[in-house]
CSV table of C-alpha atoms in Angstrom, one decimal:
chain,number,residue,atom,x,y,z
A,1,UNK,CA,40.6,-16.0,78.9
A,2,UNK,CA,39.0,-12.8,80.0
A,3,UNK,CA,41.9,-12.0,82.2
A,4,UNK,CA,43.9,-12.5,79.1
A,5,UNK,CA,41.9,-9.9,77.3
A,6,UNK,CA,42.0,-7.5,80.1
A,7,UNK,CA,46.2,-7.8,79.9
A,8,UNK,CA,46.3,-7.2,76.2
A,9,UNK,CA,43.9,-4.0,76.4
A,10,UNK,CA,45.9,-2.8,79.2
A,11,UNK,CA,49.0,-3.6,77.5
A,12,UNK,CA,47.8,-1.8,74.4
A,13,UNK,CA,46.8,1.1,76.1
A,14,UNK,CA,50.0,1.7,77.8
A,15,UNK,CA,52.2,1.4,74.8
A,16,UNK,CA,49.8,4.1,73.2
A,17,UNK,CA,50.0,6.3,76.2
A,18,UNK,CA,53.8,6.0,76.1
A,19,UNK,CA,54.2,6.8,72.5
A,20,UNK,CA,52.0,9.8,72.8
A,21,UNK,CA,53.4,11.4,76.2
A,22,UNK,CA,56.2,9.7,78.2
A,23,UNK,CA,55.7,12.2,81.0
A,24,UNK,CA,51.9,11.6,81.2
A,25,UNK,CA,52.2,7.9,81.2
A,26,UNK,CA,54.6,8.2,84.0
A,27,UNK,CA,51.9,10.1,86.0
A,28,UNK,CA,49.4,7.7,85.2
A,29,UNK,CA,51.2,4.7,86.7
A,30,UNK,CA,52.0,6.5,89.6
A,31,UNK,CA,48.7,7.1,90.0
A,32,UNK,CA,47.9,3.5,89.5
A,33,UNK,CA,50.0,2.5,92.1
A,34,UNK,CA,48.9,5.1,94.7
A,35,UNK,CA,45.2,4.1,94.2
A,36,UNK,CA,46.3,0.3,94.8
A,37,UNK,CA,48.5,1.2,97.8
A,38,UNK,CA,45.5,3.0,99.2
A,39,UNK,CA,43.2,0.3,99.4
A,40,UNK,CA,45.7,-2.6,100.0
A,41,UNK,CA,44.7,-3.1,103.4
A,42,UNK,CA,40.9,-3.6,102.7
A,43,UNK,CA,42.0,-6.1,99.9
A,44,UNK,CA,44.1,-8.1,102.4
A,45,UNK,CA,41.4,-8.2,105.0
A,46,UNK,CA,38.7,-9.2,102.4
A,47,UNK,CA,41.4,-11.9,101.0
A,48,UNK,CA,41.5,-13.3,104.6
A,49,UNK,CA,37.8,-13.4,105.3
A,50,UNK,CA,37.0,-15.2,102.0
A,51,UNK,CA,39.7,-17.7,103.0
A,52,UNK,CA,37.9,-18.3,106.4
A,53,UNK,CA,34.3,-18.3,104.7
A,54,UNK,CA,35.1,-20.6,101.9
A,55,UNK,CA,37.2,-23.3,103.8
A,56,UNK,CA,34.0,-24.1,106.2
A,57,UNK,CA,31.5,-23.5,103.3
A,58,UNK,CA,32.5,-25.9,100.7
A,59,UNK,CA,30.3,-27.5,97.9
A,60,UNK,CA,29.4,-30.4,100.0
A,61,UNK,CA,28.4,-28.1,102.9
A,62,UNK,CA,26.5,-26.0,100.6
A,63,UNK,CA,24.9,-28.9,98.7
A,64,UNK,CA,23.4,-29.7,102.3
A,65,UNK,CA,20.9,-26.7,101.8
A,66,UNK,CA,19.9,-26.9,98.2
A,67,UNK,CA,17.8,-29.9,97.9
A,68,UNK,CA,15.0,-29.9,95.6
A,69,UNK,CA,12.6,-30.0,98.5
A,70,UNK,CA,14.5,-27.9,100.9
A,71,UNK,CA,11.7,-25.2,100.2
A,72,UNK,CA,11.8,-21.7,101.3
A,73,UNK,CA,14.4,-22.4,103.9
A,74,UNK,CA,16.5,-24.2,101.2
A,75,UNK,CA,16.2,-20.9,99.2
A,76,UNK,CA,16.9,-18.5,102.2
A,77,UNK,CA,19.8,-20.6,102.8
A,78,UNK,CA,21.3,-20.6,99.4
A,79,UNK,CA,20.9,-17.0,99.3
A,80,UNK,CA,22.7,-16.3,102.3
A,81,UNK,CA,25.5,-18.6,101.3
A,82,UNK,CA,25.9,-16.6,98.1
A,83,UNK,CA,25.6,-13.4,99.7
A,84,UNK,CA,28.3,-14.4,102.0
A,85,UNK,CA,30.9,-15.9,100.0
A,86,UNK,CA,33.0,-14.7,97.0
A,87,UNK,CA,33.3,-17.5,94.3
A,88,UNK,CA,34.7,-17.0,91.1
A,89,UNK,CA,32.3,-17.7,88.2
A,90,UNK,CA,34.5,-20.5,86.8
A,91,UNK,CA,34.3,-22.3,89.9
A,92,UNK,CA,30.8,-21.5,90.8
A,93,UNK,CA,29.0,-22.4,87.7
A,94,UNK,CA,30.2,-25.7,87.0
A,95,UNK,CA,29.6,-26.4,91.0
A,96,UNK,CA,26.0,-25.0,90.6
A,97,UNK,CA,25.6,-27.5,87.7
A,98,UNK,CA,26.7,-30.3,89.5
A,99,UNK,CA,24.5,-29.4,92.5
A,100,UNK,CA,21.7,-29.3,90.1
A,101,UNK,CA,22.4,-32.4,88.6
A,102,UNK,CA,22.6,-33.8,92.2
A,103,UNK,CA,19.0,-32.9,92.7
A,104,UNK,CA,19.3,-29.1,94.1
A,105,UNK,CA,16.1,-27.1,92.9
A,106,UNK,CA,16.4,-24.6,90.4
A,107,UNK,CA,15.0,-21.8,92.6
A,108,UNK,CA,17.6,-22.7,95.2
A,109,UNK,CA,20.3,-22.5,92.7
A,110,UNK,CA,19.1,-19.5,91.1
A,111,UNK,CA,19.2,-17.6,94.4
A,112,UNK,CA,22.6,-19.0,95.4
A,113,UNK,CA,23.9,-17.7,91.8
A,114,UNK,CA,22.1,-14.5,92.0
A,115,UNK,CA,23.0,-13.4,95.7
A,116,UNK,CA,26.7,-14.7,94.9
A,117,UNK,CA,26.9,-11.9,91.8
A,118,UNK,CA,25.2,-9.2,93.4
A,119,UNK,CA,25.7,-9.3,97.2
A,120,UNK,CA,29.2,-9.3,98.9
A,121,UNK,CA,29.1,-9.5,102.7
A,122,UNK,CA,32.9,-10.4,102.7
A,123,UNK,CA,33.9,-7.6,100.1
A,124,UNK,CA,32.0,-5.0,102.5
A,125,UNK,CA,35.1,-3.8,103.9
A,126,UNK,CA,36.5,-2.6,100.5
A,127,UNK,CA,32.9,-1.3,99.5
A,128,UNK,CA,32.7,0.8,102.4
A,129,UNK,CA,36.0,2.4,101.7
A,130,UNK,CA,34.8,3.8,98.3
A,131,UNK,CA,31.2,4.1,98.8
A,132,UNK,CA,30.6,4.9,102.7
A,133,UNK,CA,28.9,2.7,105.0
A,134,UNK,CA,25.1,3.8,104.2
A,135,UNK,CA,25.6,3.6,100.5
A,136,UNK,CA,27.4,0.0,100.6
A,137,UNK,CA,24.9,-1.5,103.4
A,138,UNK,CA,22.0,-0.3,101.2
A,139,UNK,CA,23.0,-1.5,97.9
A,140,UNK,CA,23.7,-4.9,99.5
A,141,UNK,CA,20.7,-5.2,101.0
A,142,UNK,CA,18.8,-4.1,98.1
A,143,UNK,CA,20.6,-6.4,96.0
A,144,UNK,CA,19.7,-9.2,98.5
A,145,UNK,CA,16.2,-9.0,98.3
A,146,UNK,CA,16.4,-8.6,94.6
A,147,UNK,CA,18.2,-11.9,94.3
A,148,UNK,CA,15.3,-13.4,95.8
A,149,UNK,CA,13.0,-12.2,93.5
A,150,UNK,CA,15.0,-13.1,90.6
A,151,UNK,CA,15.4,-16.6,92.0
A,152,UNK,CA,11.6,-17.0,92.1
A,153,UNK,CA,11.4,-15.7,88.4
A,154,UNK,CA,14.3,-17.8,87.2
A,155,UNK,CA,12.6,-20.9,88.8
A,156,UNK,CA,9.4,-19.9,87.4
A,157,UNK,CA,10.8,-19.5,83.7
A,158,UNK,CA,13.0,-22.5,83.9
A,159,UNK,CA,10.1,-24.6,84.7
A,160,UNK,CA,7.8,-23.4,82.2
B,1,UNK,CA,47.9,9.8,105.2
B,2,UNK,CA,47.1,7.8,108.1
B,3,UNK,CA,50.1,6.3,110.1
B,4,UNK,CA,51.2,2.9,108.5
B,5,UNK,CA,50.2,0.9,111.9
B,6,UNK,CA,46.6,2.3,112.0
B,7,UNK,CA,45.9,1.7,108.1
B,8,UNK,CA,46.7,-1.8,108.7
B,9,UNK,CA,45.2,-2.2,112.1
B,10,UNK,CA,42.2,-4.4,110.6
B,11,UNK,CA,44.7,-6.5,108.7
B,12,UNK,CA,46.7,-7.4,111.8
B,13,UNK,CA,43.3,-8.3,113.4
B,14,UNK,CA,42.2,-10.4,110.7
B,15,UNK,CA,45.5,-12.3,110.3
B,16,UNK,CA,45.2,-13.2,114.2
B,17,UNK,CA,41.8,-14.5,113.9
B,18,UNK,CA,43.1,-16.5,110.7
B,19,UNK,CA,45.9,-17.9,112.7
B,20,UNK,CA,43.7,-18.7,115.7
B,21,UNK,CA,41.1,-20.5,113.3
B,22,UNK,CA,44.2,-22.4,111.9
B,23,UNK,CA,45.3,-23.5,115.6
B,24,UNK,CA,41.8,-24.0,116.8
B,25,UNK,CA,40.6,-26.1,113.7
B,26,UNK,CA,43.6,-27.9,112.5
B,27,UNK,CA,41.1,-29.8,110.4
B,28,UNK,CA,40.6,-26.9,108.0
B,29,UNK,CA,44.3,-25.9,108.0
B,30,UNK,CA,45.1,-27.5,104.5
B,31,UNK,CA,41.9,-26.0,102.8
B,32,UNK,CA,42.0,-22.7,104.4
B,33,UNK,CA,45.7,-22.3,103.4
B,34,UNK,CA,44.9,-23.6,99.8
B,35,UNK,CA,41.8,-21.1,99.5
B,36,UNK,CA,43.9,-18.3,100.7
B,37,UNK,CA,46.7,-18.9,97.9
B,38,UNK,CA,44.3,-19.3,95.3
B,39,UNK,CA,42.4,-15.9,96.2
B,40,UNK,CA,45.8,-14.4,96.5
B,41,UNK,CA,46.7,-15.5,93.0
B,42,UNK,CA,43.6,-14.3,91.6
B,43,UNK,CA,43.8,-10.9,93.2
B,44,UNK,CA,47.5,-10.3,91.9
B,45,UNK,CA,46.8,-11.7,88.3
B,46,UNK,CA,43.5,-9.6,88.0
B,47,UNK,CA,44.2,-6.4,89.9
B,48,UNK,CA,47.5,-5.0,88.1
B,49,UNK,CA,45.6,-4.4,84.6
B,50,UNK,CA,43.0,-2.8,86.1
B,51,UNK,CA,44.8,-0.3,88.2
B,52,UNK,CA,47.0,0.5,84.9
B,53,UNK,CA,43.9,0.9,83.0
B,54,UNK,CA,42.6,3.2,86.0
B,55,UNK,CA,45.5,5.4,85.9
B,56,UNK,CA,45.6,5.8,82.2
B,57,UNK,CA,41.9,6.8,82.1
B,58,UNK,CA,42.3,9.3,85.0
B,59,UNK,CA,45.2,11.0,83.0
B,60,UNK,CA,43.8,10.8,79.7
B,61,UNK,CA,40.2,11.3,79.8
B,62,UNK,CA,39.4,14.6,80.2
B,63,UNK,CA,36.5,15.5,83.2
B,64,UNK,CA,34.4,17.6,80.6
B,65,UNK,CA,34.1,14.5,78.2
B,66,UNK,CA,33.3,12.2,80.8
B,67,UNK,CA,30.6,14.4,82.0
B,68,UNK,CA,29.2,14.8,78.5
B,69,UNK,CA,29.1,10.8,78.3
B,70,UNK,CA,28.1,9.6,81.6
B,71,UNK,CA,27.2,12.7,83.7
B,72,UNK,CA,24.1,14.1,84.9
B,73,UNK,CA,21.8,14.6,81.8
B,74,UNK,CA,23.8,12.0,79.7
B,75,UNK,CA,20.6,10.3,79.5
B,76,UNK,CA,20.0,6.9,77.7
B,77,UNK,CA,23.8,7.5,76.2
B,78,UNK,CA,25.1,7.6,79.9
B,79,UNK,CA,23.0,4.3,81.0
B,80,UNK,CA,23.9,2.1,77.8
B,81,UNK,CA,27.8,3.2,78.2
B,82,UNK,CA,27.7,2.4,82.2
B,83,UNK,CA,26.1,-1.0,81.3
B,84,UNK,CA,28.6,-1.8,78.3
B,85,UNK,CA,31.7,-0.8,80.6
B,86,UNK,CA,30.6,-3.1,83.1
B,87,UNK,CA,29.6,-5.9,80.9
B,88,UNK,CA,32.9,-5.7,79.1
B,89,UNK,CA,34.8,-5.8,82.4
B,90,UNK,CA,36.9,-8.8,83.8
B,91,UNK,CA,37.3,-9.5,87.4
B,92,UNK,CA,35.4,-10.0,90.6
B,93,UNK,CA,33.3,-7.3,92.0
B,94,UNK,CA,35.6,-6.0,94.1
B,95,UNK,CA,37.7,-4.6,90.9
B,96,UNK,CA,34.6,-2.7,90.1
B,97,UNK,CA,35.0,-0.3,93.0
B,98,UNK,CA,38.1,1.6,92.4
B,99,UNK,CA,37.0,1.9,88.8
B,100,UNK,CA,33.9,3.5,90.1
B,101,UNK,CA,35.7,6.0,92.2
B,102,UNK,CA,37.8,7.5,89.3
B,103,UNK,CA,34.5,7.6,87.0
B,104,UNK,CA,32.8,9.3,90.1
B,105,UNK,CA,36.3,11.9,90.3
B,106,UNK,CA,35.7,12.5,86.5
B,107,UNK,CA,32.1,13.6,86.8
B,108,UNK,CA,30.0,10.4,85.9
B,109,UNK,CA,26.4,10.6,87.9
B,110,UNK,CA,25.8,8.5,90.8
B,111,UNK,CA,23.0,6.7,89.1
B,112,UNK,CA,25.2,5.7,86.0
B,113,UNK,CA,27.9,4.6,88.8
B,114,UNK,CA,25.4,2.4,90.2
B,115,UNK,CA,24.5,0.8,86.8
B,116,UNK,CA,28.1,0.3,86.2
B,117,UNK,CA,28.7,-1.7,89.4
B,118,UNK,CA,25.3,-3.7,88.7
B,119,UNK,CA,26.2,-4.7,85.1
B,120,UNK,CA,30.2,-5.9,86.6
B,121,UNK,CA,28.3,-7.8,89.1
B,122,UNK,CA,25.7,-9.5,86.6
B,123,UNK,CA,26.0,-9.2,83.0
B,124,UNK,CA,29.7,-9.7,82.4
B,125,UNK,CA,29.7,-11.3,78.7
B,126,UNK,CA,32.7,-14.0,79.3
B,127,UNK,CA,30.9,-15.2,82.3
B,128,UNK,CA,27.2,-15.0,80.8
B,129,UNK,CA,28.8,-17.8,78.1
B,130,UNK,CA,30.1,-19.6,80.7
B,131,UNK,CA,27.2,-19.8,82.9
B,132,UNK,CA,24.8,-20.7,79.9
B,133,UNK,CA,27.2,-23.8,79.1
B,134,UNK,CA,27.1,-25.0,82.6
B,135,UNK,CA,23.5,-24.1,83.8
B,136,UNK,CA,21.5,-23.8,80.3
B,137,UNK,CA,20.7,-20.9,77.9
B,138,UNK,CA,17.1,-20.7,79.4
B,139,UNK,CA,18.5,-20.2,83.0
B,140,UNK,CA,21.2,-17.6,82.0
B,141,UNK,CA,18.6,-15.5,79.6
B,142,UNK,CA,15.8,-15.5,82.1
B,143,UNK,CA,18.5,-14.5,84.8
B,144,UNK,CA,20.0,-11.9,82.7
B,145,UNK,CA,16.7,-10.5,82.1
B,146,UNK,CA,15.5,-10.0,85.3
B,147,UNK,CA,18.9,-8.6,86.4
B,148,UNK,CA,19.2,-5.9,83.8
B,149,UNK,CA,15.8,-4.8,85.0
B,150,UNK,CA,16.9,-5.1,88.9
B,151,UNK,CA,20.1,-3.2,88.2
B,152,UNK,CA,18.1,-0.2,87.1
B,153,UNK,CA,15.4,-0.5,90.0
B,154,UNK,CA,18.4,-0.9,92.5
B,155,UNK,CA,19.9,2.3,91.0
B,156,UNK,CA,16.6,4.2,91.3
B,157,UNK,CA,16.0,2.8,94.7
B,158,UNK,CA,19.5,4.0,96.0
B,159,UNK,CA,18.8,7.5,94.4
B,160,UNK,CA,15.5,7.9,96.3
B,161,UNK,CA,16.7,6.3,99.5
B,162,UNK,CA,20.2,8.0,100.0
B,163,UNK,CA,20.2,11.7,101.2
B,164,UNK,CA,21.6,13.9,98.6
B,165,UNK,CA,24.3,15.2,101.1
B,166,UNK,CA,25.6,11.7,101.5
B,167,UNK,CA,26.0,11.4,97.9
B,168,UNK,CA,27.9,14.8,97.4
B,169,UNK,CA,30.2,13.7,100.3
B,170,UNK,CA,31.1,10.3,98.3
B,171,UNK,CA,32.2,12.5,95.4
B,172,UNK,CA,34.4,14.5,97.6
B,173,UNK,CA,35.5,11.4,98.9
B,174,UNK,CA,36.4,9.8,95.5
B,175,UNK,CA,38.2,12.8,94.7
B,176,UNK,CA,40.7,12.0,97.7
B,177,UNK,CA,41.1,8.2,97.1
B,178,UNK,CA,40.6,7.6,93.3
């Protein structure tokens, strides 16, 4: 659904641009292609890394870490798995909901969801390309620490 | 422009590792290939419109305008805009980086760039709706509330911890790759 809207917005903008100036539209598309081609190698590496990670870390494996009584180690494991993997939301949320029904703890699920969203270890090659090693690593480290704080908070609020 | 082979060296290494994985652990073969094709399709689906919009943004939005809206000194207006841009985005986090590079090239301030990336990663509106139906409204709102705080805190911490020269270097680099 959101992808459809994205296409719609891009199409409308493109037509508008084309009507206003054919020449500028041509330059814009050329730039779009150039910046895509520039980053393509990093994209390909990330794709392969994601495929490797996700084939080993499937929902069943993840659920091993996330039991209600898995405690601090469960939270740490959940956040690490979330940090490493890259799972689209429409796959991750139903999986998380299923895990929760299967007895996983809220804090563990929150740690998983938060770090999944904010931290991207497999996408680091891409991030480094744009932001440099230091900034990329720092952002991921801070986001990881923060996702643990967020998990405890969410667990507390849901338990109220 | 670096020679083609050098640019794709990491891709070659990753491909070899992937093939070795398939050969050494045949049990994972089907799954690994299935995930690879799924991720490739997602990428091919999401990336073209993002890059088209990037190209258009680059050509049509003048630098002065971007600086006024999101540059240093744009204050709350810049922060709000960064949050909105990220929240209305679609696609995985890796889509945010090329957008951020163009915003940098156009003169958006670094804290605003960091807020934009944070918003893209955690406060995307279509995802929130999905999340609340799967995990509950209370869970989603609690996470959203803390993440909005977190995005700003992380941006401030990054500004404090990154040397100024490094940030300037990133801007010079964005000029080249954006």
